[in-house]
């Protein structure tokens, strides 16, 4: 029986992609846990969470550490994507295509009962592509606005002061949108609709392939390569050049990130605290 189950598993994600998912899962979760209490500080659960992390100053420090972790994961994703595209010359199958529009149309018609058969979708269906690019767009917004909020003094040397409250609104709004999307859309599709183990095992059962990636299933069963282009051995000079460039650029990127995340303290700590005695007259008793 176990042999039959094993034969019905199809390749879905490689190790690098699964590592990227773990980094994103951990950083996103902890950013939400440490960030939302700051957006809604009057809620009792927010107060309890802030106390759990040691107070408002400490939870802000934790939030920034996890932001740094998220940016490192983003840089790692850029490097792995570059390796697949320019060294192994694989196709970027997560790019939107016109087929995704027709798949969305046919999927809606099928669920409404107007089409008997669901669309045959590719390795990344329209929903997964939308979710991927939403993560890319959302991460860009969060990183840019987070940098503004982290370094308000440096930013306002070049931009008007209104950018600070605007960034705060965008940062908090995008955070709520992202958390809501994950809870309603992503978790439903990977946990409740059916358990999707592919981000942990790298493989997907046949019945889920048939439902969500039938076009990819037919291609694999016809002898297609799970990673188009990857079967061809990349020339050694491309691997060597990528290794040299990635070491240099990786070290440079890390140094730049450390500098950007540490070069300024907030106005709260850079402005000296002025302490003085304040005279408070005693209240005059009413006769």
PDB file of C-alpha atoms in Angstrom, residues 1-2 12 65 120 135 198 231 239 245 250-251:
ATOM      1  CA  UNK A   1       0.000   0.000   0.000  1.00  0.00           C
ATOM      2  CA  UNK A   2       2.808   2.398   0.883  1.00  0.00           C
ATOM      3  CA  UNK A  12       6.270  19.934  -6.774  1.00  0.00           C
ATOM      4  CA  UNK A  65      14.861  41.719  14.072  1.00  0.00           C
ATOM      5  CA  UNK A 120      -6.653  21.975 -16.777  1.00  0.00           C
ATOM      6  CA  UNK A 135       3.637  38.517  -1.531  1.00  0.00           C
ATOM      7  CA  UNK A 198       4.087  19.891  -0.895  1.00  0.00           C
ATOM      8  CA  UNK A 231      17.975  18.358 -16.724  1.00  0.00           C
ATOM      9  CA  UNK A 239      28.241  27.918 -12.220  1.00  0.00           C
ATOM     10  CA  UNK A 245      29.250  36.854  -8.071  1.00  0.00           C
ATOM     11  CA  UNK A 250      25.845  38.445  -1.011  1.00  0.00           C
ATOM     12  CA  UNK A 251      28.493  39.887   1.311  1.00  0.00           C
TER      13      UNK A 251
END
